[in-house]
Amino acid sequence: MRLRFAPSPTGYVHVGNARTALFNYLHAKKHGGKLILRIEDTDIERSKKEYEEILINDFKWLGIEWDEGPDTGGGYGPYRQSERLDLYREIAHKLLDEGKAYYCFCTPEELEQERKEALSKGLPPKYSGKCRNIPPEVAKKRVESGEKAVIRFKMPQDKDFSYNDVIRGKISFDLSLFGDFVILRSNGLPAYNFAVVVDDHYMKVDLVIRGEDHISNTPKQIKIYEALGWTPPEFGHLSMVLGPDGSPLSKRHGATSLNQFKSMGYLPEALLNYLAMLGWAPPEDNEILSKEKLIKFFDVRKVSKSGAIFDYSKLNWVNRKHIAALNSIEIIKRAEEFLVKEGYINSLKELDEMSLKWLSDAIDGIKTNIVTLVDVPEELKIFFEYSHSKEAFEELKEEGGEEVLNFMKEFFKGKGHIDIKDIYSLIGEAKKKGLKGKALFHPMRIIFTGKSSGIELDKFLEIMTKTEGLKFKKTPLSLKERLEEAEKLLVK
Ligand code: GLU
């Protein structure tokens, strides 16, 4: 079983294309087959080498692995269309020699004129076939004398043509609506419909899973296979990925490309898991699945043919579940770039064991709030800064927070570092004065954290009494400093 995905390096990878690649990957792996990455870069104006590098990195980040491709090599290369031009030329000339294709000299202006006339008569705009009638020897001479020409394929005109789509079942077409189409341009570059057939044939592809925008190309491709006496692969066309409003997912809906989701802190395994569910449902509603499980359960024949809505909140839910399954050290590792960006660390390597342990305890305290990795530094702020809430301080004033604050200040006077034993004795002393329960702990929470809810207070204090000697680029705000901050806010 050999499958391929064939992106054009003309931009960042859209999640719709990532899903196509993923379904090919899952099917190939499930059947012990091979997956090929082919770069379709014959649109020389729009294709860029840097996009090829980006797409290779982004697909790898997502966890899609291919057995053959421009970076890995393989026995059926080269894997960039721009490196296969001689082959396309050779096959186009074979069709020409066999009378299954012909040179066409029509200019763009003539073609445009023809198109307009057809439309004005209410006819479908298809090429008239004008140059079909030029005797081949005459056409050849014109080309040899330097006249510009494209090569067109003589499209058979079956009224009742159909093929069996593995996802959609039988699809029928009236081929008399299809004109003779270009297979080789005058600059020697192949047209998509032609190159793809030559490549899928020589790369021995058995099944093509791709987007539904290619359904109308499929009869053209099958007819080229037939003309060359080749067996076509099977085809399966996936529905479009839609935005929440039902139109094709685009920038105006939010993030659309792999690199955006990566920089927003989604875990690759979560995005992969979510993409797999766009148009396919795992058995028994077991939605949180590893790649191995997806491979095990995936069935291309169960893929839906109706449009798949990209639901950002569902993706968040999936991401949250995958984060919850990681231990804190793993979360720190995954969030390194975000911690660096927010100025907490220079790199993880620089952290000593004690600091790493402290950070992992801190993460444990806020883990349930993390939706994406971007939230890691955000949620850690509570330990490093004093980002207070105004409402909490209003509450504090009303609840006689001043008394608690003064008591605490007095108690900790002259103390350098506050450790957990100091907290216990503070609580003991307060109790003697009749200050206990909510009347003590709620103000204390606001004074230390700046907020009236969030992380459990005892967890927070346990972490904050262990900040001595930590080696972060940004220093956590000590409990003593927090008392001062709270005082400033209370007098205000
Ligand atoms: N390069 C084409 C695309 O990105 C591939 C289509 C195909 O899979 O045949 O849409």
Short mmCIF file of C-alpha atoms and ligand atoms in Angstrom, two decimals:
data_model
loop_
_atom_site.label_atom_id
_atom_site.label_comp_id
_atom_site.label_asym_id
_atom_site.label_seq_id
_atom_site.Cartn_x
_atom_site.Cartn_y
_atom_site.Cartn_z
CA MET A 1 0.00 0.00 0.00
CA ARG A 2 1.58 3.29 -1.10
CA LEU A 3 0.06 6.68 -0.36
CA ARG A 4 1.24 10.22 -0.78
CA PHE A 5 0.48 13.75 0.11
CA ALA A 6 1.45 16.44 -2.30
CA PRO A 7 1.54 19.96 -0.94
CA SER A 8 2.47 22.98 -3.02
CA PRO A 9 5.05 25.13 -1.24
CA THR A 10 3.16 28.36 -1.73
CA GLY A 11 2.40 29.32 1.87
CA TYR A 12 2.06 28.06 5.41
CA VAL A 13 0.35 24.69 5.92
CA HIS A 14 -3.41 25.12 6.29
CA VAL A 15 -5.02 22.74 8.78
CA GLY A 16 -7.18 21.39 5.92
CA ASN A 17 -4.03 20.23 4.12
CA ALA A 18 -2.60 18.95 7.37
CA ARG A 19 -5.72 16.83 7.83
CA THR A 20 -5.32 15.45 4.28
CA ALA A 21 -1.71 14.53 5.07
CA LEU A 22 -2.80 13.01 8.36
CA PHE A 23 -5.50 10.78 6.82
CA ASN A 24 -3.00 9.52 4.26
CA TYR A 25 -0.53 8.90 7.08
CA LEU A 26 -3.03 7.06 9.27
CA HIS A 27 -4.18 4.88 6.39
CA ALA A 28 -0.63 4.07 5.29
CA LYS A 29 0.46 3.18 8.84
CA LYS A 30 -2.63 1.15 9.52
CA HIS A 31 -1.98 -1.02 6.50
CA GLY A 32 1.77 -1.25 6.97
CA GLY A 33 2.21 0.84 3.84
CA LYS A 34 4.49 3.64 2.80
CA LEU A 35 3.82 7.36 2.81
CA ILE A 36 5.40 9.67 0.26
CA LEU A 37 5.85 13.42 0.52
CA ARG A 38 5.87 14.98 -2.92
CA ILE A 39 6.49 18.68 -3.42
CA GLU A 40 4.32 20.12 -6.18
CA ASP A 41 6.37 23.14 -7.07
CA THR A 42 5.71 23.68 -10.76
CA ASP A 43 3.91 26.94 -10.13
CA ILE A 44 7.18 28.80 -10.28
CA GLU A 45 5.73 32.16 -9.45
CA ARG A 46 4.12 31.09 -6.19
CA SER A 47 6.39 28.25 -5.05
CA LYS A 48 9.16 29.14 -2.62
CA LYS A 49 11.96 27.00 -1.26
CA GLU A 50 11.50 28.51 2.21
CA TYR A 51 7.89 27.31 2.28
CA GLU A 52 9.11 23.81 1.50
CA GLU A 53 11.40 23.94 4.52
CA ILE A 54 8.63 25.32 6.68
CA LEU A 55 6.15 22.69 5.60
CA ILE A 56 8.63 19.90 6.22
CA ASN A 57 9.29 21.23 9.73
CA ASP A 58 5.65 21.85 10.49
CA PHE A 59 4.51 18.40 9.34
CA LYS A 60 7.31 16.85 11.39
CA TRP A 61 6.28 18.94 14.39
CA LEU A 62 2.73 17.64 14.01
CA GLY A 63 4.05 14.09 14.08
CA ILE A 64 3.49 13.03 10.49
CA GLU A 65 6.36 10.91 9.26
CA TRP A 66 6.95 9.95 5.66
CA ASP A 67 9.01 7.11 4.28
CA GLU A 68 10.00 8.83 1.06
CA GLY A 69 10.39 12.48 0.23
CA PRO A 70 12.79 15.21 -0.85
CA ASP A 71 14.50 15.20 2.54
CA THR A 72 14.53 11.45 3.15
CA GLY A 73 15.08 10.17 -0.37
CA GLY A 74 13.62 6.85 -1.55
CA GLY A 75 13.56 4.59 -4.56
CA TYR A 76 10.98 6.51 -6.60
CA GLY A 77 12.41 10.05 -6.62
CA PRO A 78 13.10 12.77 -7.27
CA TYR A 79 10.30 13.96 -5.01
CA ARG A 80 10.07 17.53 -6.25
CA GLN A 81 8.09 18.05 -9.43
CA SER A 82 10.54 20.71 -10.56
CA GLU A 83 13.15 17.94 -10.75
CA ARG A 84 10.98 15.68 -12.92
CA LEU A 85 10.42 17.94 -15.92
CA ASP A 86 12.14 15.63 -18.41
CA LEU A 87 9.80 12.83 -17.47
CA TYR A 88 6.69 14.95 -18.01
CA ARG A 89 8.01 16.11 -21.37
CA GLU A 90 8.73 12.54 -22.43
CA ILE A 91 5.25 11.31 -21.50
CA ALA A 92 3.53 14.32 -23.08
CA HIS A 93 5.38 13.58 -26.31
CA LYS A 94 4.36 9.95 -26.13
CA LEU A 95 0.71 11.07 -26.03
CA LEU A 96 1.44 13.46 -28.90
CA ASP A 97 3.03 10.72 -30.99
CA GLU A 98 0.10 8.39 -30.37
CA GLY A 99 -2.38 11.06 -31.47
CA LYS A 100 -3.85 11.36 -27.97
CA ALA A 101 -2.66 14.91 -27.55
CA TYR A 102 -1.91 17.79 -29.89
CA TYR A 103 -0.14 21.12 -30.15
CA CYS A 104 -2.32 24.14 -29.62
CA PHE A 105 -1.30 27.58 -30.84
CA CYS A 106 -4.26 29.58 -29.60
CA THR A 107 -3.27 32.80 -27.88
CA PRO A 108 -4.67 33.80 -24.48
CA GLU A 109 -6.70 36.52 -26.26
CA GLU A 110 -8.26 34.01 -28.66
CA LEU A 111 -9.10 31.70 -25.78
CA GLU A 112 -10.65 34.53 -23.81
CA GLN A 113 -12.72 35.53 -26.84
CA GLU A 114 -13.93 31.92 -27.23
CA ARG A 115 -14.81 31.75 -23.56
CA LYS A 116 -16.86 34.93 -23.72
CA GLU A 117 -18.73 33.77 -26.79
CA ALA A 118 -19.60 30.44 -25.19
CA LEU A 119 -20.84 32.15 -22.04
CA SER A 120 -22.93 34.63 -24.00
CA LYS A 121 -24.61 31.70 -25.76
CA GLY A 122 -25.26 30.09 -22.40
CA LEU A 123 -22.80 27.28 -23.16
CA PRO A 124 -20.24 25.93 -20.69
CA PRO A 125 -16.87 27.53 -21.37
CA LYS A 126 -14.75 24.79 -22.81
CA TYR A 127 -11.97 24.84 -25.35
CA SER A 128 -13.41 24.48 -28.85
CA GLY A 129 -10.77 22.02 -29.98
CA LYS A 130 -9.80 24.33 -32.83
CA CYS A 131 -6.16 23.15 -33.02
CA ARG A 132 -7.16 19.46 -32.96
CA ASN A 133 -7.57 19.72 -36.72
CA ILE A 134 -4.09 20.96 -37.51
CA PRO A 135 -2.28 18.05 -39.17
CA PRO A 136 0.44 16.81 -36.76
CA GLU A 137 3.27 17.28 -39.31
CA VAL A 138 2.18 20.89 -39.86
CA ALA A 139 1.99 21.54 -36.12
CA LYS A 140 5.39 19.98 -35.58
CA LYS A 141 6.94 22.23 -38.25
CA ARG A 142 5.40 25.32 -36.67
CA VAL A 143 6.85 24.37 -33.29
CA GLU A 144 10.25 23.64 -34.83
CA SER A 145 10.26 27.03 -36.45
CA GLY A 146 9.90 28.57 -32.99
CA GLU A 147 6.17 29.17 -32.67
CA LYS A 148 4.89 28.94 -29.11
CA ALA A 149 2.55 26.06 -28.39
CA VAL A 150 1.03 24.17 -25.50
CA ILE A 151 0.18 20.47 -25.60
CA ARG A 152 -3.45 19.60 -25.03
CA PHE A 153 -4.92 16.24 -24.13
CA LYS A 154 -7.76 14.94 -26.30
CA MET A 155 -10.36 14.54 -23.61
CA PRO A 156 -12.73 11.66 -24.39
CA GLN A 157 -16.33 12.83 -24.45
CA ASP A 158 -18.22 9.98 -22.68
CA LYS A 159 -21.62 11.26 -21.64
CA ASP A 160 -21.87 8.86 -18.76
CA PHE A 161 -18.57 8.48 -17.02
CA SER A 162 -18.24 7.49 -13.38
CA TYR A 163 -15.70 6.33 -10.85
CA ASN A 164 -16.04 4.91 -7.37
CA ASP A 165 -14.79 7.23 -4.66
CA VAL A 166 -13.75 5.38 -1.49
CA ILE A 167 -15.36 8.10 0.62
CA ARG A 168 -18.25 9.25 -1.55
CA GLY A 169 -19.22 6.18 -3.55
CA LYS A 170 -20.09 6.43 -7.23
CA ILE A 171 -19.58 9.87 -8.79
CA SER A 172 -20.82 10.48 -12.35
CA PHE A 173 -19.77 13.06 -14.91
CA ASP A 174 -20.79 14.13 -18.39
CA LEU A 175 -17.41 14.42 -20.04
CA SER A 176 -18.81 16.30 -23.02
CA LEU A 177 -18.66 19.30 -20.70
CA PHE A 178 -14.89 18.92 -20.43
CA GLY A 179 -12.71 20.48 -23.11
CA ASP A 180 -9.30 19.33 -24.24
CA PHE A 181 -7.06 20.58 -21.48
CA VAL A 182 -3.45 21.64 -21.35
CA ILE A 183 -0.96 19.08 -20.12
CA LEU A 184 2.28 20.83 -20.99
CA ARG A 185 2.68 24.59 -21.13
CA SER A 186 4.69 26.42 -23.75
CA ASN A 187 7.47 26.98 -21.18
CA GLY A 188 7.82 23.21 -20.76
CA LEU A 189 6.19 23.07 -17.33
CA PRO A 190 3.47 20.48 -16.81
CA ALA A 191 -0.09 21.30 -15.76
CA TYR A 192 -1.19 19.93 -12.40
CA ASN A 193 -3.58 17.30 -13.80
CA PHE A 194 -0.86 15.81 -15.92
CA ALA A 195 2.10 15.91 -13.54
CA VAL A 196 0.05 14.34 -10.80
CA VAL A 197 -0.84 11.34 -12.99
CA VAL A 198 2.73 10.79 -14.14
CA ASP A 199 3.99 11.01 -10.57
CA ASP A 200 1.32 8.86 -8.96
CA HIS A 201 1.94 6.23 -11.61
CA TYR A 202 5.73 6.17 -11.33
CA MET A 203 5.60 6.44 -7.56
CA LYS A 204 3.26 3.43 -7.56
CA VAL A 205 0.55 5.14 -5.53
CA ASP A 206 -2.44 2.87 -4.77
CA LEU A 207 -4.79 5.29 -3.09
CA VAL A 208 -5.06 9.06 -3.36
CA ILE A 209 -6.73 10.78 -0.43
CA ARG A 210 -7.12 14.51 -1.06
CA GLY A 211 -9.46 17.47 -0.80
CA GLU A 212 -12.85 17.62 -2.50
CA ASP A 213 -11.66 20.57 -4.58
CA HIS A 214 -10.02 17.90 -6.74
CA ILE A 215 -13.15 15.85 -7.50
CA SER A 216 -13.66 17.51 -10.88
CA ASN A 217 -10.02 16.88 -11.74
CA THR A 218 -10.38 13.16 -11.19
CA PRO A 219 -12.07 12.29 -14.54
CA LYS A 220 -9.34 14.19 -16.39
CA GLN A 221 -6.70 12.26 -14.51
CA ILE A 222 -8.39 8.88 -15.00
CA LYS A 223 -8.62 9.55 -18.74
CA ILE A 224 -4.89 10.27 -18.89
CA TYR A 225 -4.20 6.97 -17.11
CA GLU A 226 -6.38 5.19 -19.64
CA ALA A 227 -4.73 6.90 -22.59
CA LEU A 228 -1.35 5.74 -21.33
CA GLY A 229 -2.56 2.22 -20.61
CA TRP A 230 -1.87 2.65 -16.89
CA THR A 231 -4.07 1.49 -14.01
CA PRO A 232 -5.37 4.44 -12.00
CA PRO A 233 -5.15 4.40 -8.22
CA GLU A 234 -8.26 4.54 -6.07
CA PHE A 235 -9.44 7.99 -5.03
CA GLY A 236 -11.04 9.31 -1.87
CA HIS A 237 -12.05 12.95 -1.55
CA LEU A 238 -12.29 14.59 1.85
CA SER A 239 -14.80 17.29 2.61
CA MET A 240 -13.70 20.86 3.18
CA VAL A 241 -12.72 22.10 6.61
CA LEU A 242 -15.20 24.87 7.43
CA GLY A 243 -15.28 27.72 9.89
CA PRO A 244 -18.01 27.91 12.53
CA ASP A 245 -20.20 29.89 10.08
CA GLY A 246 -20.04 27.13 7.46
CA SER A 247 -17.75 28.90 5.00
CA PRO A 248 -14.30 27.46 4.18
CA LEU A 249 -11.99 27.92 7.16
CA SER A 250 -9.99 31.08 6.57
CA LYS A 251 -8.02 33.71 8.44
CA ARG A 252 -11.12 35.60 9.32
CA HIS A 253 -12.23 32.68 11.52
CA GLY A 254 -8.95 32.69 13.45
CA ALA A 255 -5.79 30.64 13.22
CA THR A 256 -5.61 28.36 10.17
CA SER A 257 -2.04 27.23 9.76
CA LEU A 258 0.09 24.73 11.63
CA ASN A 259 2.69 27.32 12.54
CA GLN A 260 0.03 29.53 14.11
CA PHE A 261 -1.28 26.74 16.29
CA LYS A 262 2.28 25.89 17.23
CA SER A 263 3.02 29.44 18.34
CA MET A 264 -0.29 29.55 20.23
CA GLY A 265 0.99 26.74 22.40
CA TYR A 266 -1.05 23.78 21.18
CA LEU A 267 0.56 20.40 21.68
CA PRO A 268 1.24 18.65 18.39
CA GLU A 269 -0.35 15.42 19.63
CA ALA A 270 -3.50 17.34 20.63
CA LEU A 271 -3.79 19.09 17.28
CA LEU A 272 -3.17 15.80 15.50
CA ASN A 273 -5.85 14.14 17.64
CA TYR A 274 -8.29 16.96 16.88
CA LEU A 275 -7.57 17.01 13.13
CA ALA A 276 -8.22 13.28 12.95
CA MET A 277 -11.73 13.94 14.22
CA LEU A 278 -12.54 16.40 11.45
CA GLY A 279 -14.83 14.19 9.44
CA TRP A 280 -14.03 10.97 11.24
CA ALA A 281 -15.18 9.76 14.64
CA PRO A 282 -13.26 7.31 16.78
CA PRO A 283 -15.23 4.30 18.03
CA GLU A 284 -17.14 4.51 21.30
CA ASP A 285 -16.76 8.27 21.53
CA ASN A 286 -13.30 7.77 22.91
CA GLU A 287 -12.03 11.10 21.71
CA ILE A 288 -8.70 11.58 23.45
CA LEU A 289 -6.36 9.33 21.54
CA SER A 290 -2.65 8.92 20.98
CA LYS A 291 -1.26 8.65 17.48
CA GLU A 292 -0.89 4.89 17.91
CA LYS A 293 -4.55 4.55 18.84
CA LEU A 294 -5.62 6.75 15.92
CA ILE A 295 -3.68 4.49 13.58
CA LYS A 296 -5.36 1.47 15.09
CA PHE A 297 -8.91 2.81 14.81
CA PHE A 298 -8.77 4.91 11.65
CA ASP A 299 -10.89 3.75 8.73
CA VAL A 300 -10.97 5.86 5.59
CA ARG A 301 -14.23 4.25 4.51
CA LYS A 302 -15.91 5.73 7.58
CA VAL A 303 -14.87 9.28 6.78
CA SER A 304 -17.81 11.62 6.37
CA LYS A 305 -18.49 13.36 3.10
CA SER A 306 -20.12 16.40 4.64
CA GLY A 307 -18.12 19.49 5.60
CA ALA A 308 -16.21 19.34 8.86
CA ILE A 309 -16.54 22.36 11.13
CA PHE A 310 -13.36 23.46 12.83
CA ASP A 311 -14.40 24.07 16.41
CA TYR A 312 -11.77 26.09 18.26
CA SER A 313 -13.30 25.42 21.68
CA LYS A 314 -13.30 21.70 21.07
CA LEU A 315 -9.65 21.92 20.10
CA ASN A 316 -9.00 23.73 23.39
CA TRP A 317 -10.75 20.96 25.25
CA VAL A 318 -8.67 18.32 23.48
CA ASN A 319 -5.49 20.27 24.17
CA ARG A 320 -6.37 20.63 27.82
CA LYS A 321 -6.84 16.88 28.12
CA HIS A 322 -3.48 16.20 26.53
CA ILE A 323 -1.81 18.73 28.82
CA ALA A 324 -3.46 17.17 31.86
CA ALA A 325 -1.90 13.86 30.89
CA LEU A 326 1.63 15.29 31.02
CA ASN A 327 3.67 15.54 34.21
CA SER A 328 4.92 18.95 35.27
CA ILE A 329 8.50 18.43 34.14
CA GLU A 330 7.23 17.48 30.70
CA ILE A 331 5.03 20.59 30.63
CA ILE A 332 8.06 22.73 31.50
CA LYS A 333 10.06 21.15 28.70
CA ARG A 334 7.29 21.71 26.20
CA ALA A 335 6.79 25.30 27.38
CA GLU A 336 10.48 26.24 27.30
CA GLU A 337 10.23 28.69 24.42
CA PHE A 338 7.28 30.42 26.06
CA LEU A 339 9.09 30.69 29.39
CA VAL A 340 12.09 32.14 27.61
CA LYS A 341 9.94 34.57 25.66
CA GLU A 342 8.29 35.85 28.83
CA GLY A 343 11.68 36.35 30.47
CA TYR A 344 11.46 33.69 33.19
CA ILE A 345 14.53 31.80 32.07
CA ASN A 346 17.31 32.01 29.51
CA SER A 347 17.08 28.31 28.84
CA LEU A 348 16.08 25.20 30.72
CA LYS A 349 19.63 23.91 30.65
CA GLU A 350 20.68 26.73 32.96
CA LEU A 351 18.24 25.75 35.69
CA ASP A 352 19.66 23.81 38.62
CA GLU A 353 17.82 20.87 40.12
CA MET A 354 16.33 22.89 42.95
CA SER A 355 14.90 25.56 40.66
CA LEU A 356 13.50 22.96 38.33
CA LYS A 357 11.85 21.15 41.22
CA TRP A 358 10.39 24.42 42.48
CA LEU A 359 9.07 25.27 39.03
CA SER A 360 7.51 21.87 38.69
CA ASP A 361 5.75 22.28 42.08
CA ALA A 362 4.53 25.67 40.90
CA ILE A 363 3.19 24.12 37.69
CA ASP A 364 1.42 21.46 39.73
CA GLY A 365 -0.38 24.26 41.53
CA ILE A 366 -1.74 25.85 38.36
CA LYS A 367 -1.86 22.88 35.98
CA THR A 368 -5.64 22.70 35.81
CA ASN A 369 -5.79 26.25 34.41
CA ILE A 370 -3.56 25.50 31.45
CA VAL A 371 -5.33 25.32 28.11
CA THR A 372 -2.32 25.89 25.86
CA LEU A 373 1.39 26.28 26.59
CA VAL A 374 1.04 30.05 26.30
CA ASP A 375 -0.87 29.86 29.59
CA VAL A 376 2.13 28.40 31.40
CA PRO A 377 4.05 31.69 31.91
CA GLU A 378 0.74 33.51 32.27
CA GLU A 379 -0.44 31.28 35.10
CA LEU A 380 3.01 31.29 36.71
CA LYS A 381 2.74 35.05 37.14
CA ILE A 382 1.04 34.50 40.44
CA PHE A 383 4.37 33.28 41.87
CA PHE A 384 6.59 35.85 40.21
CA GLU A 385 4.55 39.03 40.31
CA TYR A 386 1.92 40.72 42.30
CA SER A 387 -0.87 41.17 39.81
CA HIS A 388 -3.66 42.11 42.17
CA SER A 389 -7.33 42.47 41.46
CA LYS A 390 -9.03 45.71 42.44
CA GLU A 391 -12.19 43.95 43.57
CA ALA A 392 -10.18 41.70 45.86
CA PHE A 393 -8.74 44.76 47.58
CA GLU A 394 -12.09 46.37 47.97
CA GLU A 395 -13.26 43.17 49.58
CA LEU A 396 -10.19 43.20 51.77
CA LYS A 397 -10.89 46.71 53.00
CA GLU A 398 -14.48 45.88 53.83
CA GLU A 399 -13.54 42.71 55.64
CA GLY A 400 -11.10 44.45 57.97
CA GLY A 401 -8.06 43.28 56.07
CA GLU A 402 -6.03 46.02 57.65
CA GLU A 403 -6.14 44.32 60.99
CA VAL A 404 -4.89 41.05 59.51
CA LEU A 405 -2.20 42.82 57.54
CA ASN A 406 -0.94 44.70 60.59
CA PHE A 407 -0.90 41.54 62.59
CA MET A 408 1.09 39.77 59.91
CA LYS A 409 3.53 42.64 59.50
CA GLU A 410 4.11 42.77 63.20
CA PHE A 411 4.58 39.03 63.36
CA PHE A 412 7.13 38.90 60.56
CA LYS A 413 8.98 42.04 61.60
CA GLY A 414 12.73 41.62 61.51
CA LYS A 415 12.47 38.28 59.73
CA GLY A 416 14.39 37.84 56.54
CA HIS A 417 12.84 34.85 54.84
CA ILE A 418 9.46 33.44 55.79
CA ASP A 419 9.39 29.65 55.88
CA ILE A 420 6.52 27.26 56.31
CA LYS A 421 7.08 26.93 60.10
CA ASP A 422 6.70 30.70 60.40
CA ILE A 423 3.37 30.45 58.65
CA TYR A 424 2.22 27.74 61.09
CA SER A 425 3.22 29.83 64.10
CA LEU A 426 1.51 32.86 62.59
CA ILE A 427 -1.69 30.87 62.30
CA GLY A 428 -1.26 29.66 65.90
CA GLU A 429 -0.71 33.18 67.25
CA ALA A 430 -3.64 34.55 65.27
CA LYS A 431 -5.88 31.89 66.73
CA LYS A 432 -4.97 32.98 70.25
CA LYS A 433 -6.24 36.42 69.31
CA GLY A 434 -9.48 34.95 68.02
CA LEU A 435 -8.47 35.39 64.38
CA LYS A 436 -9.10 32.16 62.54
CA GLY A 437 -11.00 30.36 59.81
CA LYS A 438 -12.26 32.38 56.91
CA ALA A 439 -11.71 35.67 58.78
CA LEU A 440 -7.99 34.91 58.73
CA PHE A 441 -7.48 32.88 55.59
CA HIS A 442 -9.46 34.94 53.13
CA PRO A 443 -7.65 38.22 53.89
CA MET A 444 -4.40 36.29 54.03
CA ARG A 445 -5.03 34.90 50.56
CA ILE A 446 -5.71 38.38 49.18
CA ILE A 447 -2.67 39.83 50.92
CA PHE A 448 -0.31 37.14 49.64
CA THR A 449 -1.69 36.47 46.19
CA GLY A 450 -3.41 39.75 45.39
CA LYS A 451 -6.52 37.83 44.40
CA SER A 452 -9.59 36.50 46.15
CA SER A 453 -9.65 33.13 44.39
CA GLY A 454 -7.42 30.79 42.45
CA ILE A 455 -4.74 28.44 43.62
CA GLU A 456 -5.24 26.79 47.03
CA LEU A 457 -3.66 28.99 49.68
CA ASP A 458 -1.71 26.26 51.46
CA LYS A 459 -0.28 25.04 48.17
CA PHE A 460 0.70 28.57 47.28
CA LEU A 461 2.36 29.19 50.64
CA GLU A 462 4.22 25.95 50.51
CA ILE A 463 5.70 26.97 47.17
CA MET A 464 6.38 30.56 48.19
CA THR A 465 8.24 29.61 51.33
CA LYS A 466 10.79 27.78 49.21
CA THR A 467 11.98 30.57 46.97
CA GLU A 468 15.37 31.07 48.57
CA GLY A 469 18.32 30.40 46.29
CA LEU A 470 16.29 29.90 43.13
CA LYS A 471 18.07 30.62 39.87
CA PHE A 472 15.55 32.22 37.58
CA LYS A 473 16.10 35.15 35.31
CA LYS A 474 13.01 36.67 36.87
CA THR A 475 12.89 36.44 40.68
CA PRO A 476 9.72 35.24 42.33
CA LEU A 477 8.19 37.93 44.54
CA SER A 478 8.82 36.92 48.15
CA LEU A 479 6.12 36.77 50.81
CA LYS A 480 7.72 39.75 52.59
CA GLU A 481 7.54 41.82 49.42
CA ARG A 482 3.93 40.79 49.04
CA LEU A 483 3.11 42.22 52.44
CA GLU A 484 4.55 45.54 51.35
CA GLU A 485 2.63 45.50 48.07
CA ALA A 486 -0.59 44.76 49.91
CA GLU A 487 0.07 47.57 52.36
CA LYS A 488 0.57 50.09 49.56
CA LEU A 489 -2.70 49.05 48.01
CA LEU A 490 -4.60 49.12 51.25
CA VAL A 491 -3.60 52.66 52.17
CA LYS A 492 -4.51 53.94 48.73
N1 GLU B 1 -0.71 20.00 -4.93
C1 GLU B 1 -2.09 19.65 -4.89
C2 GLU B 1 -2.77 20.44 -3.78
O1 GLU B 1 -2.08 20.91 -2.89
C3 GLU B 1 -2.24 18.18 -4.65
C4 GLU B 1 -3.52 17.63 -5.11
C5 GLU B 1 -3.50 16.12 -5.13
O2 GLU B 1 -3.36 15.56 -4.03
O3 GLU B 1 -3.66 15.54 -6.18
O4 GLU B 1 -3.96 20.62 -3.79
#
